[in-house]
């Protein structure tokens, strides 16, 4: 089950990288048609790379930390010479000329990219239904959505198409699909992983994260990709320690904060109960439980959407059909040209957010919307800081409800936006957060900590994981 | 009628790499789109990283323009669509610029206030091949650091605007952070209004001459409108450099809402007082200071000191030559002769064939009497027009001054030929000597020194008795 053991076996020459890879490719061949977790598969190049690594090992050469293990990469992350679409028609034939910083790190550690996973178009969605390449199905129940926007990564992990995967999380896009698909999703501290090569949705909120089957695998992968790089000025120097080595399941000295607002109106009773069961488990392990408050929570969702779409309207301006991506052959003047390219190339939800974001940043509205949202962001920061002064970690639900049916909410954007209510505040404040399955496979428990406390929240997640086994 | 002019000047800073990536800034002779990378092409996923040198250069400029330098500054995004703008926004500074409240004095001691200076990235360049039905885009320029200098509306004539631009060039060149001789390195927009009329913003001005032309055209246009009792609209106009007129831009192009917001990919920039002070200490001597020092240190005139400090190249040229040749002589020859010849040819010293060694050689030959002043001027002209070393030119063109003994012979020859003039002189008609000097000069093709010739003539004629 634990894929870190497989890596160790590959390193020792007890398991061939190619053989290991073929197991996942078999699984893809069996189930991918039903699930649609991938936009682009990279089997042939993956096989070549696996052979290369096997050869290295046979020749007694040193191999990296990810020695020959496959990794599924969300299609919002740039991969050199491997089609990167971000789920959009706009980039349906886009073959990048460079690698994202995280991809460089993965390649350096001999990881193998098995494919690019499906996601909501430009990561704008909570169900992976806005992808130009069709929706992904939840492997637990094919009629249900896998969550989003990193739905392809979570589904790929769940149905066994890859042992590791990367997603990206702007307002819950790693944690939501992790929760819906019964997997572990880590959204690390803002700045702890370079965003260079992550196609920007909302720069001040975006963070690359991991989706895996287990806590240990998340910690292991996080250690490979974390740390400041020169290409991302907002990336931060990570404390010099290995999170994987730090995992510790003694929680007796910890105080768990339970933020009351995360259990309020709109959160299903069933979800509340499952999360509370796990909190009880932690208490039984010796943790102190304390009720805390995030009073500004009621404004968080609205403020989040204003910041996100405002930044998105600017980040997505570069798709104008001039240098790459979708273009038009019609001879028109400039205004008509780029307008047509964008009308054709973007889907409905992306256009909706660009238009709203443009509006929110317009003269006369900026103060009313964007600037006000920034003020709420400050309030949220203060609230979380206070809550985390009163406790060591916060435990709450990841999603307010269980996975819904495909097509159920897609025509009702507001109800879809509401699904993000418990995840977006964390992006607004830049803290690390984890989603780990509860006793109910498709209900995730969210664990939130102070900046750089990935080790701590993963350790707590591990207790819940062990309890549920 | 009162004229009010304010300028927004864009100058490219001479950093080695671009403002937000490692691409080189020396794009001018390169193939299109070869100085590019994911960042300056705005490829998906790329992020800007600030070039700290640009902050240092901007700060130097700010200090030289007497601005208050911000201790904390921020970049903003200016959003608009244009094919030369690869990200669909320009990273610039908005409400927290690098410097504010500066001023600079023009030569007539007129004070021009600087409202603000800020850093931003240059867009790419559109190329319109003649008679083609398409345009091409070259992103080599994309991301080159620009310093925008915004003045208060303190200028009241096109000539003053031109002097201001010259002053800016002069100042920034002294700091070695700008090279005004590079094509397109300085561009400007001008706001101009007449009393009782609306303000026109004129875009696309790319030279001093252009600034003067555009503004003069605007004054005439606005005056005529007002005279006919018509309204001068507040609008943006485009300067057509080839026709030397301004044209109203389409309304659509004017209605920009740039939706400025803080650039989330770049953290706030802190500039401590210590850092600002250390930049201040390293600041080279500015034109004004240099002028004063030249006056004190060398026996030259005020006008010469002013001329010699109009560019750093020129000032250094003068000062280095002065170490070897008499400074007063050097100043005279540089300002009167060399600069006059350069201006006549519309050349700058750095792009001309003249260099320090050649000029020193000429001045030394002149001092030693090996060439005449006339000869020196001819040599300078020859070098500027055709190049070459003065040593060779003197040999080839026979510019060598006539030496004393030879001159005696020539004088005797002339005296024999012109006995009438000689007699006139002896009879007391002193002007006659001028005629004789002229004859000697023409015989020697100017290679004799007029003063020497005159002296010799007088001496020889005194020996004659009537």
mmCIF file of C-alpha atoms in Angstrom, chain B residues 1 116 146 194 206 253 312 331 402 431:
data_model
loop_
_atom_site.group_PDB
_atom_site.id
_atom_site.type_symbol
_atom_site.label_atom_id
_atom_site.label_comp_id
_atom_site.label_asym_id
_atom_site.label_seq_id
_atom_site.Cartn_x
_atom_site.Cartn_y
_atom_site.Cartn_z
ATOM 1 C CA UNK B 1 -1.485 83.746 -24.238
ATOM 2 C CA UNK B 116 7.347 61.702 -9.347
ATOM 3 C CA UNK B 146 12.172 52.265 -17.937
ATOM 4 C CA UNK B 194 -3.351 77.366 -23.416
ATOM 5 C CA UNK B 206 10.822 60.404 -29.423
ATOM 6 C CA UNK B 253 -8.105 54.450 -27.520
ATOM 7 C CA UNK B 312 30.265 63.322 -19.377
ATOM 8 C CA UNK B 331 39.286 74.392 -23.438
ATOM 9 C CA UNK B 402 56.826 76.578 -42.418
ATOM 10 C CA UNK B 431 48.488 98.961 -43.615
#
